[in-house]
Amino acid sequence: MTDQLVDQIRHHANAEPVPELDLDGVIRRGRRARRQRTVARRSIAALAVAAVAGTAVLVGTNRDTGPSRLEVSSTIAAGDVALVSAAYRTGGAFSRGDTLWFSDPDYSVDLGVTVQLMYYTAEGVVAGVTNDEAGDAKRDYVYVGTDGTVRELDLPGKVVPGTDAQADRFTYLTEQGGGYRIHVVEASTGRELATQPFDAPYSWAGWAVPPVGLTGDYVVVGVDGDQQVVNWRTGERVADVPAEQLPSTGGGRALGGPLGAETYELGESTPLRSTKDLAITGEDGGGSWASNDLSPDGRFVQTTSTTIGVDDDGTVTEVYRGAGGEVDDKPVVHVTEVDTGKRITLPGHARTYGWTPDGRLMRVDGSKVTTCDGASGACTSRTVPDGPGTIRMAGRYLGS
């Protein structure tokens, strides 16, 4: 793991708070709906609410620091829930400021605080929210469903959860004695499904607890050495996934091996597909470099062989071949289908693409959000209504 990536992980760990569309027609309808809706504000005692079109609710956050309130409104009507769910699967989720969209600019939930991070579950996202756009304030987590439901989650602010885009679940670790405890939670209700003790040496990522991934019956834990895999239902350890890295999981699979270039089927950790041929060797003949990321459904691996330079605001200023080599003016991202080995390329670098729940790549250019099929490379774009702030994508471990 390069120093640049370790620095990025540690910086993040130390930051507290996280089908073809008629674009013009969609935006006009969305703006009409926003102008016409009447917002009725009311306080509630319950933590979970259905934020249906034309309502607003208050949900308590910052349970550790005081009675800050989260004001929620949504444009999602009850009759549109099936449409929103389908759009979310193919188009993903993205946010700007306090507004979160499920693929279509018509389908939005306004939270009243900045949405910093989003992680996919089957029918909604686990979102890290903060009262400070810069990310300096304490982060809380909420669940935002494709039906407009918003629920506060009892999740430590400095933890980065692992989620399963194919199930209504997320996982996180807490410290317990000299080891850890695995928690698996039903995202839409907050109900804890299982807890299991876990212990392994860990020192590398900067968080107080190891980074985790979740897919199917398995929690993948990024400890020192190989990634350890636990059946969260039984607590049983199964075969490790080789290599120390941030877990990249989906569809019952995980990445491992040098540079995370091997896709493994979890359980026996059977190797399925390698992308190591895409790594670039350093100009001095030294070590190779590539970054690999598994899609949330486990069908595709996204590989970049570039590194980036950023300014103080996190804006990408330069793209380099390999680990800080020559400037690359036309960087590309390789997408490999795990089952067949079929490969395509798309323009982009290590920060360009996130994922949608069903394994399409997603990128943002200004107010334009584009999704691309991982098998064919065909892309579809839509435009988000104008507004202040940067659009953030879901489907990236460290946010966007």
CSV table of N, CA and C in Angstrom, one decimal, residues 140-215:
chain,number,residue,atom,x,y,z
A,140,ASP,N,-23.1,12.1,12.3
A,140,ASP,CA,-24.1,11.1,12.7
A,140,ASP,C,-24.4,10.3,11.5
A,141,TYR,N,-25.1,9.2,11.7
A,141,TYR,CA,-25.6,8.3,10.6
A,141,TYR,C,-27.1,8.2,10.7
A,142,VAL,N,-27.7,8.2,9.5
A,142,VAL,CA,-29.1,8.0,9.3
A,142,VAL,C,-29.3,7.0,8.2
A,143,TYR,N,-30.4,6.3,8.2
A,143,TYR,CA,-30.9,5.5,7.1
A,143,TYR,C,-31.9,6.3,6.3
A,144,VAL,N,-31.7,6.4,5.0
A,144,VAL,CA,-32.7,7.0,4.1
A,144,VAL,C,-33.1,6.0,3.1
A,145,GLY,N,-34.4,5.6,3.2
A,145,GLY,CA,-35.0,4.6,2.3
A,145,GLY,C,-35.6,5.2,1.0
A,146,THR,N,-35.7,4.3,0.0
A,146,THR,CA,-36.2,4.7,-1.3
A,146,THR,C,-37.7,5.1,-1.2
A,147,ASP,N,-38.4,4.8,-0.1
A,147,ASP,CA,-39.7,5.2,0.2
A,147,ASP,C,-39.8,6.6,0.9
A,148,GLY,N,-38.7,7.2,1.1
A,148,GLY,CA,-38.6,8.5,1.8
A,148,GLY,C,-38.5,8.4,3.3
A,149,THR,N,-38.4,7.2,3.8
A,149,THR,CA,-38.2,7.0,5.2
A,149,THR,C,-36.8,7.4,5.7
A,150,VAL,N,-36.8,8.1,6.8
A,150,VAL,CA,-35.5,8.5,7.4
A,150,VAL,C,-35.5,8.0,8.8
A,151,ARG,N,-34.4,7.3,9.2
A,151,ARG,CA,-34.3,6.8,10.6
A,151,ARG,C,-32.9,7.0,11.1
A,152,GLU,N,-32.8,7.5,12.3
A,152,GLU,CA,-31.5,7.7,13.0
A,152,GLU,C,-30.9,6.4,13.3
A,153,LEU,N,-29.6,6.2,13.1
A,153,LEU,CA,-28.9,5.0,13.4
A,153,LEU,C,-28.0,5.2,14.6
A,154,ASP,N,-28.0,4.2,15.5
A,154,ASP,CA,-27.2,4.3,16.7
A,154,ASP,C,-25.8,3.7,16.3
A,155,LEU,N,-25.0,4.6,15.7
A,155,LEU,CA,-23.7,4.1,15.1
A,155,LEU,C,-22.6,5.1,15.5
A,156,PRO,N,-21.5,4.7,16.0
A,156,PRO,CA,-20.5,5.6,16.5
A,156,PRO,C,-20.0,6.5,15.3
A,157,GLY,N,-19.8,7.8,15.6
A,157,GLY,CA,-19.5,8.7,14.5
A,157,GLY,C,-18.2,8.5,13.8
A,158,LYS,N,-17.2,7.9,14.5
A,158,LYS,CA,-15.9,7.7,13.9
A,158,LYS,C,-15.7,6.4,13.2
A,159,VAL,N,-16.8,5.6,13.1
A,159,VAL,CA,-16.8,4.3,12.5
A,159,VAL,C,-17.2,4.5,11.0
A,160,VAL,N,-16.5,3.8,10.1
A,160,VAL,CA,-17.0,3.7,8.7
A,160,VAL,C,-17.7,2.3,8.6
A,161,PRO,N,-19.0,2.3,8.3
A,161,PRO,CA,-19.7,1.0,8.3
A,161,PRO,C,-19.4,0.2,7.0
A,162,GLY,N,-19.7,-1.0,7.0
A,162,GLY,CA,-19.7,-1.8,5.8
A,162,GLY,C,-21.2,-2.2,5.5
A,163,THR,N,-21.6,-2.0,4.2
A,163,THR,CA,-23.0,-2.3,3.9
A,163,THR,C,-23.1,-3.3,2.7
A,164,ASP,N,-24.3,-3.9,2.6
A,164,ASP,CA,-24.5,-4.9,1.6
A,164,ASP,C,-25.6,-4.3,0.6
A,165,ALA,N,-25.2,-4.0,-0.6
A,165,ALA,CA,-26.1,-3.4,-1.6
A,165,ALA,C,-27.2,-4.4,-2.0
A,166,GLN,N,-27.1,-5.7,-1.7
A,166,GLN,CA,-28.1,-6.7,-2.0
A,166,GLN,C,-29.0,-7.1,-0.9
A,167,ALA,N,-28.8,-6.5,0.3
A,167,ALA,CA,-29.6,-6.8,1.5
A,167,ALA,C,-29.8,-5.6,2.3
A,168,ASP,N,-30.8,-5.7,3.2
A,168,ASP,CA,-31.1,-4.6,4.1
A,168,ASP,C,-30.3,-4.7,5.4
A,169,ARG,N,-28.9,-4.6,5.2
A,169,ARG,CA,-28.0,-4.8,6.3
A,169,ARG,C,-26.8,-3.9,6.2
A,170,PHE,N,-26.2,-3.6,7.4
A,170,PHE,CA,-24.9,-3.0,7.5
A,170,PHE,C,-24.2,-3.5,8.7
A,171,THR,N,-22.9,-3.3,8.7
A,171,THR,CA,-22.1,-3.9,9.8
A,171,THR,C,-21.1,-2.8,10.3
A,172,TYR,N,-20.7,-2.9,11.5
A,172,TYR,CA,-19.6,-2.0,12.1
A,172,TYR,C,-18.9,-2.8,13.2
A,173,LEU,N,-17.8,-2.3,13.6
A,173,LEU,CA,-17.1,-2.9,14.8
A,173,LEU,C,-17.0,-1.9,15.9
A,174,THR,N,-17.0,-2.4,17.1
A,174,THR,CA,-16.7,-1.6,18.3
A,174,THR,C,-15.6,-2.3,19.1
A,175,GLU,N,-14.9,-1.5,19.9
A,175,GLU,CA,-13.8,-2.1,20.7
A,175,GLU,C,-14.5,-2.8,21.9
A,176,GLN,N,-13.9,-4.0,22.3
A,176,GLN,CA,-14.4,-4.7,23.4
A,176,GLN,C,-13.2,-5.4,24.1
A,177,GLY,N,-12.9,-4.9,25.3
A,177,GLY,CA,-11.7,-5.4,26.0
A,177,GLY,C,-10.5,-5.1,25.1
A,178,GLY,N,-9.7,-6.2,24.9
A,178,GLY,CA,-8.5,-6.1,24.1
A,178,GLY,C,-8.8,-6.4,22.6
A,179,GLY,N,-10.1,-6.7,22.3
A,179,GLY,CA,-10.4,-7.0,20.9
A,179,GLY,C,-11.5,-6.2,20.4
A,180,TYR,N,-12.4,-6.8,19.6
A,180,TYR,CA,-13.5,-6.1,19.0
A,180,TYR,C,-14.8,-6.9,19.0
A,181,ARG,N,-15.9,-6.2,18.7
A,181,ARG,CA,-17.2,-6.9,18.5
A,181,ARG,C,-17.8,-6.5,17.2
A,182,ILE,N,-18.2,-7.5,16.4
A,182,ILE,CA,-18.9,-7.3,15.1
A,182,ILE,C,-20.4,-7.1,15.4
A,183,HIS,N,-20.9,-6.0,14.8
A,183,HIS,CA,-22.4,-5.7,14.9
A,183,HIS,C,-22.9,-5.8,13.5
A,184,VAL,N,-24.0,-6.5,13.3
A,184,VAL,CA,-24.8,-6.5,12.0
A,184,VAL,C,-26.2,-6.1,12.3
A,185,VAL,N,-26.6,-5.1,11.6
A,185,VAL,CA,-27.9,-4.3,11.9
A,185,VAL,C,-28.7,-4.3,10.6
A,186,GLU,N,-30.0,-4.5,10.9
A,186,GLU,CA,-31.0,-4.3,9.8
A,186,GLU,C,-31.2,-2.8,9.6
A,187,ALA,N,-30.8,-2.3,8.4
A,187,ALA,CA,-30.7,-0.9,8.1
A,187,ALA,C,-32.0,-0.2,8.2
A,188,SER,N,-33.1,-0.7,7.7
A,188,SER,CA,-34.4,0.0,7.6
A,188,SER,C,-35.0,0.2,9.0
A,189,THR,N,-34.7,-0.7,10.0
A,189,THR,CA,-35.3,-0.6,11.3
A,189,THR,C,-34.4,-0.3,12.4
A,190,GLY,N,-33.1,-0.5,12.2
A,190,GLY,CA,-32.1,-0.3,13.2
A,190,GLY,C,-32.0,-1.5,14.2
A,191,ARG,N,-32.7,-2.6,13.9
A,191,ARG,CA,-32.7,-3.8,14.7
A,191,ARG,C,-31.3,-4.5,14.6
A,192,GLU,N,-30.7,-4.8,15.7
A,192,GLU,CA,-29.4,-5.6,15.7
A,192,GLU,C,-29.7,-7.0,15.4
A,193,LEU,N,-29.2,-7.5,14.3
A,193,LEU,CA,-29.4,-8.9,13.9
A,193,LEU,C,-28.5,-9.9,14.6
A,194,ALA,N,-27.2,-9.5,14.8
A,194,ALA,CA,-26.3,-10.4,15.4
A,194,ALA,C,-25.1,-9.6,15.9
A,195,THR,N,-24.4,-10.1,17.0
A,195,THR,CA,-23.1,-9.6,17.4
A,195,THR,C,-22.2,-10.8,17.6
A,196,GLN,N,-21.0,-10.6,17.2
A,196,GLN,CA,-20.0,-11.7,17.4
A,196,GLN,C,-18.7,-11.1,17.9
A,197,PRO,N,-18.0,-11.7,18.8
A,197,PRO,CA,-16.7,-11.3,19.2
A,197,PRO,C,-15.7,-11.5,18.2
A,198,PHE,N,-14.6,-10.7,18.1
A,198,PHE,CA,-13.6,-10.8,17.1
A,198,PHE,C,-12.3,-10.3,17.6
A,199,ASP,N,-11.2,-10.9,17.3
A,199,ASP,CA,-9.9,-10.5,17.8
A,199,ASP,C,-8.8,-10.8,16.8
A,200,ALA,N,-8.1,-9.8,16.4
A,200,ALA,CA,-6.9,-10.0,15.5
A,200,ALA,C,-6.1,-8.7,15.6
A,201,PRO,N,-4.8,-8.9,15.3
A,201,PRO,CA,-3.9,-7.7,15.4
A,201,PRO,C,-4.3,-6.7,14.3
A,202,TYR,N,-4.3,-5.4,14.7
A,202,TYR,CA,-4.6,-4.4,13.7
A,202,TYR,C,-3.9,-3.1,14.1
A,203,SER,N,-3.3,-2.5,13.0
A,203,SER,CA,-2.5,-1.3,13.3
A,203,SER,C,-2.4,-0.3,12.2
A,204,TRP,N,-2.9,-0.6,11.0
A,204,TRP,CA,-2.5,0.1,9.8
A,204,TRP,C,-3.3,1.2,9.3
A,205,ALA,N,-4.7,1.2,9.5
A,205,ALA,CA,-5.5,2.2,8.8
A,205,ALA,C,-5.8,3.5,9.4
A,206,GLY,N,-5.5,3.6,10.7
A,206,GLY,CA,-5.7,4.9,11.4
A,206,GLY,C,-7.0,5.0,12.2
A,207,TRP,N,-8.0,4.2,11.9
A,207,TRP,CA,-9.2,4.1,12.7
A,207,TRP,C,-9.0,3.4,14.0
A,208,ALA,N,-9.8,3.6,15.0
A,208,ALA,CA,-9.7,2.9,16.3
A,208,ALA,C,-10.0,1.4,16.1
A,209,VAL,N,-10.8,1.1,15.1
A,209,VAL,CA,-11.2,-0.3,14.8
A,209,VAL,C,-10.9,-0.6,13.3
A,210,PRO,N,-10.8,-1.8,13.0
A,210,PRO,CA,-10.4,-2.1,11.6
A,210,PRO,C,-11.6,-1.8,10.6
A,211,PRO,N,-11.2,-1.5,9.4
A,211,PRO,CA,-12.3,-1.3,8.3
A,211,PRO,C,-12.9,-2.6,8.0
A,212,VAL,N,-14.2,-2.6,7.6
A,212,VAL,CA,-15.0,-3.8,7.4
A,212,VAL,C,-15.7,-3.7,6.0
A,213,GLY,N,-16.1,-4.9,5.5
A,213,GLY,CA,-17.0,-5.0,4.4
A,213,GLY,C,-18.0,-6.1,4.7
A,214,LEU,N,-19.1,-6.0,4.0
A,214,LEU,CA,-20.2,-7.0,4.3
A,214,LEU,C,-20.8,-7.4,3.0
A,215,THR,N,-21.0,-8.7,2.8
A,215,THR,CA,-21.7,-9.3,1.7
A,215,THR,C,-22.3,-10.6,2.0
